[in-house]
Coordinates of C-alpha atoms in Angstrom, one line a residue:
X268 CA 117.0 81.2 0.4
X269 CA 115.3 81.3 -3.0
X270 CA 112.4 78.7 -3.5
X271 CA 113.2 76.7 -7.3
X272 CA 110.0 77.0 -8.7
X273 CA 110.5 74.1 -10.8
X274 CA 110.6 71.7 -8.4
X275 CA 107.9 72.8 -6.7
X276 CA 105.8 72.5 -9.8
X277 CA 107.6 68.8 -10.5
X278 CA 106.1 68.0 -6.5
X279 CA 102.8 69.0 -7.5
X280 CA 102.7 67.3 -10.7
X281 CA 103.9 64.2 -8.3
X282 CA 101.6 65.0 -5.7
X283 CA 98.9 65.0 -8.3
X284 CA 99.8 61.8 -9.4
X285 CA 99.1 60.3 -6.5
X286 CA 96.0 61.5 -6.3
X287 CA 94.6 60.2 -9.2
X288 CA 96.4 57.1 -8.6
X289 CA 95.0 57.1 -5.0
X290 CA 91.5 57.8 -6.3
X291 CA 91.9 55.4 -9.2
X292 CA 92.4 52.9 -7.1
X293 CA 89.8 53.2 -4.7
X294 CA 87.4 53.3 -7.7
X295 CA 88.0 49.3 -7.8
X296 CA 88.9 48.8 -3.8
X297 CA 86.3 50.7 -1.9
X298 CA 83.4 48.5 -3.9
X299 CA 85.1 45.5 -2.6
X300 CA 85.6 46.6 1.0
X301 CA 81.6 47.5 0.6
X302 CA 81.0 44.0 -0.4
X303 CA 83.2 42.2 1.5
X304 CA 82.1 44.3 4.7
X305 CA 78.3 43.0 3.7
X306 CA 79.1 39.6 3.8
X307 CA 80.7 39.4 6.6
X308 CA 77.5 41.0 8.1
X309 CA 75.0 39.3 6.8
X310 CA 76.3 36.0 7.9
X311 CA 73.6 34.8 10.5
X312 CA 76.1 34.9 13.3
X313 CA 75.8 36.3 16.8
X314 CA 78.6 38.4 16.7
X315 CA 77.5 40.9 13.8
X316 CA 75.2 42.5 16.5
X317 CA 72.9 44.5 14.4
X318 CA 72.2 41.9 11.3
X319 CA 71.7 38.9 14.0
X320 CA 69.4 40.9 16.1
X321 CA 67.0 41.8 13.4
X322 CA 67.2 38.4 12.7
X323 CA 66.3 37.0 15.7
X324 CA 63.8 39.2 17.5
X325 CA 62.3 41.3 14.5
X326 CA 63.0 44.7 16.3
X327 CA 60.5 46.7 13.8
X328 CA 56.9 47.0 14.4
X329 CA 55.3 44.7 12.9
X330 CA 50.9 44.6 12.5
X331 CA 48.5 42.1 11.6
X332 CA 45.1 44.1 10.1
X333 CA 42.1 41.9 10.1
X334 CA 38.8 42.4 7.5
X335 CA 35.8 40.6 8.0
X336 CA 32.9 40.1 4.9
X337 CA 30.4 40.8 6.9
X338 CA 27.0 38.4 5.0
X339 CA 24.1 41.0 4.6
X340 CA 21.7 38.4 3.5
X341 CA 21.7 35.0 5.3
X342 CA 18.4 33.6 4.6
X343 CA 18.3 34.4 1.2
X344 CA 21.6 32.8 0.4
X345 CA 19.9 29.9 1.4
X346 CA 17.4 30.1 -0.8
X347 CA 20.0 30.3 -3.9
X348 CA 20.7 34.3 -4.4
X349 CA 23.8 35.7 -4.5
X350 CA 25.6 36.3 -1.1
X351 CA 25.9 40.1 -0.3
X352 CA 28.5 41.0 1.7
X353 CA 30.3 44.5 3.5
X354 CA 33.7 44.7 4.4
X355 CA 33.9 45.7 8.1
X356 CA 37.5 46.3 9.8
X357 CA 40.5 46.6 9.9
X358 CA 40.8 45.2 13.5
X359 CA 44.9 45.3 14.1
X360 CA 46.8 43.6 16.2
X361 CA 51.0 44.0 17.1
X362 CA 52.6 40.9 16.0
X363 CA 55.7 39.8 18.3
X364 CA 58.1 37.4 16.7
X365 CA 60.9 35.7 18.4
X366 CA 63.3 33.0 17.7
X367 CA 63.9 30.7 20.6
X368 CA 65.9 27.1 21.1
X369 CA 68.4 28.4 18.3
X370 CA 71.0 26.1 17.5
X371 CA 74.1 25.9 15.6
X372 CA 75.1 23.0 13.3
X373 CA 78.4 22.2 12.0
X374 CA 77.4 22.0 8.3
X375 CA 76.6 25.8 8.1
X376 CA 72.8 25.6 9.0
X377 CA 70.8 26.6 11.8
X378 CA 67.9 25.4 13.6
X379 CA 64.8 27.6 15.5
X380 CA 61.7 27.7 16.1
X381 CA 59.9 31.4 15.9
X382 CA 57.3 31.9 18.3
X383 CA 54.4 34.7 17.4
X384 CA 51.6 36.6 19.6
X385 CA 49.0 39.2 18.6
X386 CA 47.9 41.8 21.0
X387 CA 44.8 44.3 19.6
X388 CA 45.4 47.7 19.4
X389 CA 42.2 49.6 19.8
X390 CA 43.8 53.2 18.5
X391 CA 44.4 51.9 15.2
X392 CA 41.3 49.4 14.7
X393 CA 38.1 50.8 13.0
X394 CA 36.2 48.8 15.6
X395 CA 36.6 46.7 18.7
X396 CA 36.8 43.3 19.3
X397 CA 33.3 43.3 20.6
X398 CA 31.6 43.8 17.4
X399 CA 29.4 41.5 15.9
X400 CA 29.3 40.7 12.8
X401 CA 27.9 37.5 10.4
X402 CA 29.7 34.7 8.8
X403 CA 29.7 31.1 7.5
X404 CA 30.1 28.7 9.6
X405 CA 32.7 26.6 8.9
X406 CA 31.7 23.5 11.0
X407 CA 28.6 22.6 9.3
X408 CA 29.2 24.4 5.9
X409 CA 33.0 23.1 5.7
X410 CA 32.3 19.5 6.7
X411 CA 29.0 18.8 5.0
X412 CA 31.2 19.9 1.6
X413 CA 33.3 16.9 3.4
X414 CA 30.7 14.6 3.7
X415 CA 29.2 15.3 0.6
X416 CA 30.3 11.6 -0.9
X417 CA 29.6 9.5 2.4
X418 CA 26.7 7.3 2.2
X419 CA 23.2 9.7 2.7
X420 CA 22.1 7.7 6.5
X421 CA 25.2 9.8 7.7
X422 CA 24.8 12.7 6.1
X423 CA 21.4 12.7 8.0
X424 CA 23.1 11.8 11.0
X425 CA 25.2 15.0 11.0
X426 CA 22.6 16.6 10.2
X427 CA 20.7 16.1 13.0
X428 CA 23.8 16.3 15.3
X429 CA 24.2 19.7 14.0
X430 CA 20.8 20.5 15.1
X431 CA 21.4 19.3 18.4
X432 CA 24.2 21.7 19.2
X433 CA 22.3 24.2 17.9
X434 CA 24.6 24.9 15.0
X435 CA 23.5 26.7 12.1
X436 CA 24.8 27.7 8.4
X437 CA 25.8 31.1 9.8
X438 CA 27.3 32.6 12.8
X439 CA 27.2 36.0 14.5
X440 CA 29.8 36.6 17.0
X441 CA 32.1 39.3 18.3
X442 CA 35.4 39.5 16.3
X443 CA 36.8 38.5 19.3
X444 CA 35.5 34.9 19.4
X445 CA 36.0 34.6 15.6
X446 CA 39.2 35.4 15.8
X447 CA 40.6 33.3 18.7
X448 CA 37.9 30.9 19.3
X449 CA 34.2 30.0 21.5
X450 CA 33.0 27.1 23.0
X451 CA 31.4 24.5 20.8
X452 CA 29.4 21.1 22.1
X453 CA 29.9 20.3 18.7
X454 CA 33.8 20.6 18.8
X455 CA 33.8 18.6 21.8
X456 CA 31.7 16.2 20.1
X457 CA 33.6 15.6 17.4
X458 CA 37.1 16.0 18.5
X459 CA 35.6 12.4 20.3
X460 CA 33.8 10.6 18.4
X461 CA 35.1 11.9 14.9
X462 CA 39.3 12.6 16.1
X463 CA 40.8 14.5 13.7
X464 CA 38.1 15.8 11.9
X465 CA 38.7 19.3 13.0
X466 CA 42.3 21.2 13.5
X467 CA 41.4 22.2 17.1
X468 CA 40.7 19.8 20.5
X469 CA 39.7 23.3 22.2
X470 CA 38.1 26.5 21.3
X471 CA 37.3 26.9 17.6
X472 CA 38.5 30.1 15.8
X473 CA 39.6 31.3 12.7
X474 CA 43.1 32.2 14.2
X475 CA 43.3 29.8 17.4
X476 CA 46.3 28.3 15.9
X477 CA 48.1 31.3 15.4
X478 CA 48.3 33.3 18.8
X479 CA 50.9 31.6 21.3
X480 CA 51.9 29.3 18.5
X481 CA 55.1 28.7 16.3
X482 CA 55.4 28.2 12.6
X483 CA 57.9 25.3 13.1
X484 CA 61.3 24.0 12.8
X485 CA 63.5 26.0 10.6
X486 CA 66.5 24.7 9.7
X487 CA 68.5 27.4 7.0
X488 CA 71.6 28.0 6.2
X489 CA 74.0 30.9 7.6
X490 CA 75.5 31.9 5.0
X491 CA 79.1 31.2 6.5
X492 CA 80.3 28.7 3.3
X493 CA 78.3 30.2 0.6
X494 CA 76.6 34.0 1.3
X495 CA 74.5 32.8 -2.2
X496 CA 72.9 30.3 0.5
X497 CA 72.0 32.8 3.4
X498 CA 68.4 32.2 4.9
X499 CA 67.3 29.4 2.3
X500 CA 65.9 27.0 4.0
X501 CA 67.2 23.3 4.4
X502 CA 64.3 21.4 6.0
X503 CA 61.1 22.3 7.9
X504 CA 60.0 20.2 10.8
X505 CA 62.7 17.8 9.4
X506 CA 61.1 17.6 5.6
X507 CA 63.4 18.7 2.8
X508 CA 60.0 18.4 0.6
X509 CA 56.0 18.8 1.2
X510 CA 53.9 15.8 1.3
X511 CA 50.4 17.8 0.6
X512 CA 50.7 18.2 -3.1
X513 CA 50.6 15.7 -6.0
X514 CA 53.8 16.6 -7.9
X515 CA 57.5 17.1 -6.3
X516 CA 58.0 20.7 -8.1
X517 CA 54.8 21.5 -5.6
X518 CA 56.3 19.9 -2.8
X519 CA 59.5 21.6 -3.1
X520 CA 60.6 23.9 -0.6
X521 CA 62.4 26.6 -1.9
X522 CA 63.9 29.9 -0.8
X523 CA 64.1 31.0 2.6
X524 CA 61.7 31.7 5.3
X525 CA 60.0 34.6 4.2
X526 CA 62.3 37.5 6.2
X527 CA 65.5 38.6 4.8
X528 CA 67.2 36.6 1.7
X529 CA 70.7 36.7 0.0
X530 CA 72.5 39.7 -0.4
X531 CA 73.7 41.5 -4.1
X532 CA 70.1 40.9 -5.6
X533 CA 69.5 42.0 -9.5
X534 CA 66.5 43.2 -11.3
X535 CA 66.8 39.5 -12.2
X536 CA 66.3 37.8 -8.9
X537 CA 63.1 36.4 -8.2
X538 CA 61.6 36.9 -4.0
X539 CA 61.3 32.5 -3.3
X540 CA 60.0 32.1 -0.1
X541 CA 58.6 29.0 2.1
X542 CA 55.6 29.9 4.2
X543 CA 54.2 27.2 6.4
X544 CA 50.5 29.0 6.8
X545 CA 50.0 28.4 2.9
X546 CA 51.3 25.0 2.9
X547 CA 53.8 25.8 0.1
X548 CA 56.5 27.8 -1.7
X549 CA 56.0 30.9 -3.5
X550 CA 57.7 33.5 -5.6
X551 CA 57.6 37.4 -6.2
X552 CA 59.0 38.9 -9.2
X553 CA 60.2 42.3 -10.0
X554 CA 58.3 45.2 -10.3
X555 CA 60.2 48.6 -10.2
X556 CA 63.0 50.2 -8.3
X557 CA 62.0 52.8 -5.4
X558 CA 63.6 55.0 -2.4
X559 CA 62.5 54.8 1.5
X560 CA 63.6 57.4 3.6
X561 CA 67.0 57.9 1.3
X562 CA 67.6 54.0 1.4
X563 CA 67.1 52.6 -2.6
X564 CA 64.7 49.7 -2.7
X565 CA 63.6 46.9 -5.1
X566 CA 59.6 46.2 -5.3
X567 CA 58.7 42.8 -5.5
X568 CA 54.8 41.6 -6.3
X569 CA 53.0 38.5 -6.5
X570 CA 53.1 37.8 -10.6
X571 CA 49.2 36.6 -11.9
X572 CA 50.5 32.9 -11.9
X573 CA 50.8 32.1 -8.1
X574 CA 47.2 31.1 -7.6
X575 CA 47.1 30.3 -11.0
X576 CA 44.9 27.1 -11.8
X577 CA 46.7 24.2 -14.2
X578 CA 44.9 24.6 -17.0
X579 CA 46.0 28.4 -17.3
X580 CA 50.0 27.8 -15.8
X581 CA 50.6 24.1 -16.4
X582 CA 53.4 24.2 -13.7
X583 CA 50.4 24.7 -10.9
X584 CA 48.6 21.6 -11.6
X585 CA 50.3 20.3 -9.2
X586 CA 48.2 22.3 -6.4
X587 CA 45.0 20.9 -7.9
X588 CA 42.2 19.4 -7.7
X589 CA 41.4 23.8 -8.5
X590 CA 38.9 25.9 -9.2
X591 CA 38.8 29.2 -11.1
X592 CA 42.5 30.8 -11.4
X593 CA 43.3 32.8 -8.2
X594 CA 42.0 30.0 -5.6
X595 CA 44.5 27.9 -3.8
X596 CA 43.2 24.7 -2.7
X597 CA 44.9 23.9 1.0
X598 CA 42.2 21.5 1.6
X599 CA 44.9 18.5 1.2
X600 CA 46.8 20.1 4.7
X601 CA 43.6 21.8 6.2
X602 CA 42.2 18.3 7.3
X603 CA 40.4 18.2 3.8
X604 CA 38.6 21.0 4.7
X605 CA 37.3 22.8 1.5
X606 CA 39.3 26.2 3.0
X607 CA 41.0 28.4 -0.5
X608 CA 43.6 31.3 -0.2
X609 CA 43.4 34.3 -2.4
X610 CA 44.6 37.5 -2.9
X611 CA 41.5 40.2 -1.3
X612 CA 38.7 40.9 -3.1
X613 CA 39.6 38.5 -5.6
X614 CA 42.2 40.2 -7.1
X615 CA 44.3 39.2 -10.3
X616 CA 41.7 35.9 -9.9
X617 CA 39.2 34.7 -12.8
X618 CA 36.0 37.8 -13.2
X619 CA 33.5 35.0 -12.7
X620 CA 34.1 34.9 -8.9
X621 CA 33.4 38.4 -8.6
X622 CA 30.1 37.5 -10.3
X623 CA 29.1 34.9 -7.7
X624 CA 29.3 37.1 -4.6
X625 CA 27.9 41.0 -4.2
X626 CA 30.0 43.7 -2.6
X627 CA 33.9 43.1 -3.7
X628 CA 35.9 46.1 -5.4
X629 CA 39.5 44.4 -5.7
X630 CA 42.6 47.0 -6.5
X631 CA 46.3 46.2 -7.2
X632 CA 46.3 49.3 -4.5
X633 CA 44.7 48.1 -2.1
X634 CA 44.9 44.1 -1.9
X635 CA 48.0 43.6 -3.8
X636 CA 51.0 41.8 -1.9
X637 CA 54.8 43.7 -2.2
X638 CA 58.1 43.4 -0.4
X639 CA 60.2 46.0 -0.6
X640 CA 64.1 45.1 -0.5
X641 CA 67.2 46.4 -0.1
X642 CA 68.9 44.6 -3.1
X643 CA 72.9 45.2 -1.7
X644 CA 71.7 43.5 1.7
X645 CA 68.8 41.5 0.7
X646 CA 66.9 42.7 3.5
X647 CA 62.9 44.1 3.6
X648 CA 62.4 47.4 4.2
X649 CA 58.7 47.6 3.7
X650 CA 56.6 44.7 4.0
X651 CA 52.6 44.0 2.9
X652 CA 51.8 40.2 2.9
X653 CA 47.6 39.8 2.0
X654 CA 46.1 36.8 1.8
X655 CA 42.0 36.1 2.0
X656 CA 40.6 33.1 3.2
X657 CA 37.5 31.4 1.6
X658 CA 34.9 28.4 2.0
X659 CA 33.7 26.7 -0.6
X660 CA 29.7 26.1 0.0
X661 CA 27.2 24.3 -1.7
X662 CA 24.0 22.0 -1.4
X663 CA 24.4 18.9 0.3
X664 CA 21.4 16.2 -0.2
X665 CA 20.9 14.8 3.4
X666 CA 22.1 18.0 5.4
X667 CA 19.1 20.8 5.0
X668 CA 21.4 23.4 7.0
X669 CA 23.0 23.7 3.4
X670 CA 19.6 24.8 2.1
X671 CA 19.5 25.8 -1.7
X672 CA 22.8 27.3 -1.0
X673 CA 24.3 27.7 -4.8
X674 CA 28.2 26.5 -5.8
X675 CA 29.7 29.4 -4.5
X676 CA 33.9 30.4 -3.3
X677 CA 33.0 32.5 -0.4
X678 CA 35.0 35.1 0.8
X679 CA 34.9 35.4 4.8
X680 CA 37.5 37.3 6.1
X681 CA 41.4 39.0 4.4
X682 CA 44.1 40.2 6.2
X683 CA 47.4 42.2 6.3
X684 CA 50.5 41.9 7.9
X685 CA 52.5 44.6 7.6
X686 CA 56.0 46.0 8.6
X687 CA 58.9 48.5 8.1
X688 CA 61.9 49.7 9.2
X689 CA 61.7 52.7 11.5
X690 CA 63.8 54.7 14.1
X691 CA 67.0 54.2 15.1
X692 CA 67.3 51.1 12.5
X693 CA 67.0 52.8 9.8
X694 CA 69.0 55.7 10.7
X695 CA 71.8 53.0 11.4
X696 CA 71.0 51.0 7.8
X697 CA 71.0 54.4 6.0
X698 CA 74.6 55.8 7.7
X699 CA 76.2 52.9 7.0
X700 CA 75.0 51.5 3.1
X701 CA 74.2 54.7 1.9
X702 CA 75.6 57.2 3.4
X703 CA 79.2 56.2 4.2
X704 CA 79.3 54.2 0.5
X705 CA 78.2 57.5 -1.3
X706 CA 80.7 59.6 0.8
X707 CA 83.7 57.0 -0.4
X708 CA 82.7 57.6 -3.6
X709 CA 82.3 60.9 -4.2
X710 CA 85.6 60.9 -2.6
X711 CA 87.7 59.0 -4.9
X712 CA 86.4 61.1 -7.4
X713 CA 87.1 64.3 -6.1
X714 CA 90.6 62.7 -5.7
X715 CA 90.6 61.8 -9.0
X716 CA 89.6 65.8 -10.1
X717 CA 91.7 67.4 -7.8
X718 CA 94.5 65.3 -8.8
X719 CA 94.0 66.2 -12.3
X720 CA 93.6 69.8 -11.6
X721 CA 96.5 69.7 -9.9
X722 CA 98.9 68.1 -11.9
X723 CA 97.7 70.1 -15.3
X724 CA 98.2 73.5 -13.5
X725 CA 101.5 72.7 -12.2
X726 CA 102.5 71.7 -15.5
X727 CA 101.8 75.1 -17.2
X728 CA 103.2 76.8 -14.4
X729 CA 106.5 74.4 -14.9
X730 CA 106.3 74.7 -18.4
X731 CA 106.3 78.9 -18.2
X732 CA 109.2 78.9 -15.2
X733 CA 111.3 76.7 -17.6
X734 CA 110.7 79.4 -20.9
X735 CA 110.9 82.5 -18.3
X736 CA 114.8 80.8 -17.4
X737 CA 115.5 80.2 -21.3
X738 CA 114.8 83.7 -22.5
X739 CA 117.8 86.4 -22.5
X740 CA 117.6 89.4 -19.8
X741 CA 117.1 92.3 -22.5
X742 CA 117.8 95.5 -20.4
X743 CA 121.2 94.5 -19.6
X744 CA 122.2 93.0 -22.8
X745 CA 121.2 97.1 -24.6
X746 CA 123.3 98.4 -21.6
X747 CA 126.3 96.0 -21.9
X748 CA 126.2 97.3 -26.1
X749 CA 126.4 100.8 -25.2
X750 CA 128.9 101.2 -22.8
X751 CA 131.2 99.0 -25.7
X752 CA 130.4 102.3 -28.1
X753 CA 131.1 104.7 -25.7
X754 CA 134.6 103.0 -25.1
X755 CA 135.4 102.6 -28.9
X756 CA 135.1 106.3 -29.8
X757 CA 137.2 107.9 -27.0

């Protein structure tokens, strides 16, 4: 039986058809699917296994790198000269994070409280925690600045209680004991006579509070009403605003809790985040786009107005009373301890501080703060939060531990914590939002071109069948004339 060309050409042209109309339509459909697929997953819910885990329990390696400024020159600082100080470290610790007494509330939000540990890791450290180094000491430095404006027989008082427990302007102790605390008489003495004074009833240490400890009570939202809402935070230990600061924009506590945010982000979006260790909200801005291990990133950075001063960024004054731009007073939920965050090495802060202390070389590089986000799925890829802690020292009439000790921010120790996604995670994140979504969409294209290819050659082949069938056989036609002369003549 004899195939009809022409309507096999007609069933490719139809066939081809399809395709482009198959591919066209997955154009608009597959980004929707993509979209839809990420909202439904990024709903904090404990059935989306993977989103809700990551959530919950951090699965990623996550490090905590500590640098000391190690003071060169004690007793001269307390003669007036300029502090010199070397920056010893990093000393790392793994930082475990877990969410515990989770709770579910019927108006779409959802309660924890994340629990954190530190565990030193000698392999990657540049020293151990026995090494000694020299620092201020913030029990006599930090609360004669306190009780600079108390009447002078007190001042002379602590004074002399100071030299009782043997306290002096400096200490020099292992990192160990700095870190997570010593024995003090004079923390003993104070936490009864003087209650409240100090943040600690037991060991004092720059990070006692932190090891074994738990940032608070979150309450967010999960994203199930409104995905634009996912991981903002409602309330923390049941405050919908701060009462530290003097004006309600700085009391306000705005984005989420400073882990994953709301999906579909722009080059627009700002980073807002709440973070309990620095008493407020903050807010990274936009810096450039970037790739990590195939996965496409947004980098956000700290902009030059988050430690800010009023009188440079009016909207700051709020934080104040402040010093030079790039200090932020916390004294007002530090027990009125004269304690400032910066960024390390003063960096992005007013030159003048890097005048009053000997031995800093800040670099965007180096001490500069990013997050690195996946902008479809609003979640961090590559994390580098670093902060530097500071006392503000002086001389205080009445208390000679303070010597001739100049006006001076000092810097005594910065860290970094720092975290990416690795291993199987990533593997998992990269299959299924890049890999899968780029296969779809190559494929509705090559639909789209094959489908075109197809239906264009079928047409030419349809269009020269249908000629071929128009066009008169001409060997028969001459035959068909000869035999008629032949026949005429006989």
């Amino acid at each position: 039986m004899a195939i009809k060309r022409p309507k096999v050409a007609i069933g490719f042209i139809v066939a081809g058809v399809l395709m482009v109309l198959f591919g066209t339509i997955m154009c608009f459909v597959v980004p929707l699917v993509i979209d839809d697929q990420i909202v439904k997953h990024t709903v904090i819910d404990p059935k989306n296994d993977l989103t809700y885990t990551m959530w919950k329990d951090i699965p990623v390696p996550f490090f905590m790198s500590v640098y000391f400024f190690n003071v060169l020159n004690p007793a001269e600082i307390l003669k007036g000269e300029k502090p010199m100080v070397e920056q010893r470290g990093p000393y790392v610790y793994r930082k475990q994070c877990q969410k515990e007494n989770i709770t579910f509330h019927p108006n779409g939000t959802v309660s924890y409280r994340e629990y954190r540990q530190y565990h030193f890791e000698p392999s990657m450290s540049a020293g151990n925690e026995s090494d000694v180094v020299t620092i201020p000491n913030m029990l006599v430095l930090g609360a004669s600045v306190m009780m600079e404006n108390l009447p002078y027989v007190l001042r002379l008082m602590m004074s002399a209680t100071f030299k009782t427990f043997k306290e002096g302007p400096f200490l020099t102790k292992p990192v160990g004991e700095l870190m997570w605390g010593y024995d003090s008489g004079l923390v003993d003495f104070l936490n009864q006579y003087l209650p409240g004074m100090i943040p600690t009833s037991g060991k004092f240490g720059l990070f006692s509070e932190f090891n074994n400890s738990n940032t608070g009570l979150f309450t967010v939202f999960t994203g199930k009403d409104d995905i634009r809402k996912v991981h903002r935070v409602d309330s923390w230990n049941g405050l919908t605003e701060l009462p530290y600061w003097r004006t309600a924009q700085s009391n306000m506590i705005n984005g989420t809790a400073g882990q994953m945010w709301p999906p579909f982000m722009t080059k627009e979006s700002t980073l807002p985040f709440y973070s309990p260790d620095a008493c407020r909200s903050m807010e990274l801005v936009y810096q450039r786009p970037g790739e990590m291990k195939g996965i496409p990133l947004y980098r956000y950075v700290a902009p030059k107005t988050l430690f800010a001063n009023g009188t440079d960024y009016a909207p700051n004054e709020g934080f104040c009373p402040c010093r030079q731009s790039g200090l932020l007073n916390v004294s007002s939920c530090r027990h009125n301890s004269p304690v400032f965050i910066s960024h390390p090495h003063f960096f992005n802060a007013d030159p003048v501080l890097l005048d009053y202390v000997q031995g800093l070389n800040p670099s965007e590089e180096k001490h500069g703060l990013f997050i690195d986000i996946h902008p479809q799925t609003g979640v961090p890829l590559n994390v580098s939060i670093r902060l530097q802690l500071n006392l503000y020292m002086k001389k205080v009439s009445g208390i000679t531990e303070t010597g001739k000790i100049s006006d001076v921010v000092m810097p005594m120790i910065w860290f970094e914590e720092n975290g990416y996604i690795d291993g199987p995670i990533v593997n998992t994140f990269r299959t299924n939002l890049v890999v899968l979504p780029t296969v779809l969409e190559y494929l509705q294209y090559i639909l789209i071109g094959l489908g075109l290819a197809t239906i264009i050659i079928a047409a030419v082949v349809y269009r020269k069948v249908k000629a071929a069938e128009k066009e008169p056989v001409k060997g028969s036609h001459g035959l068909e004339t000869k035999k008629k002369s032949i026949s005429t003549s006989e």
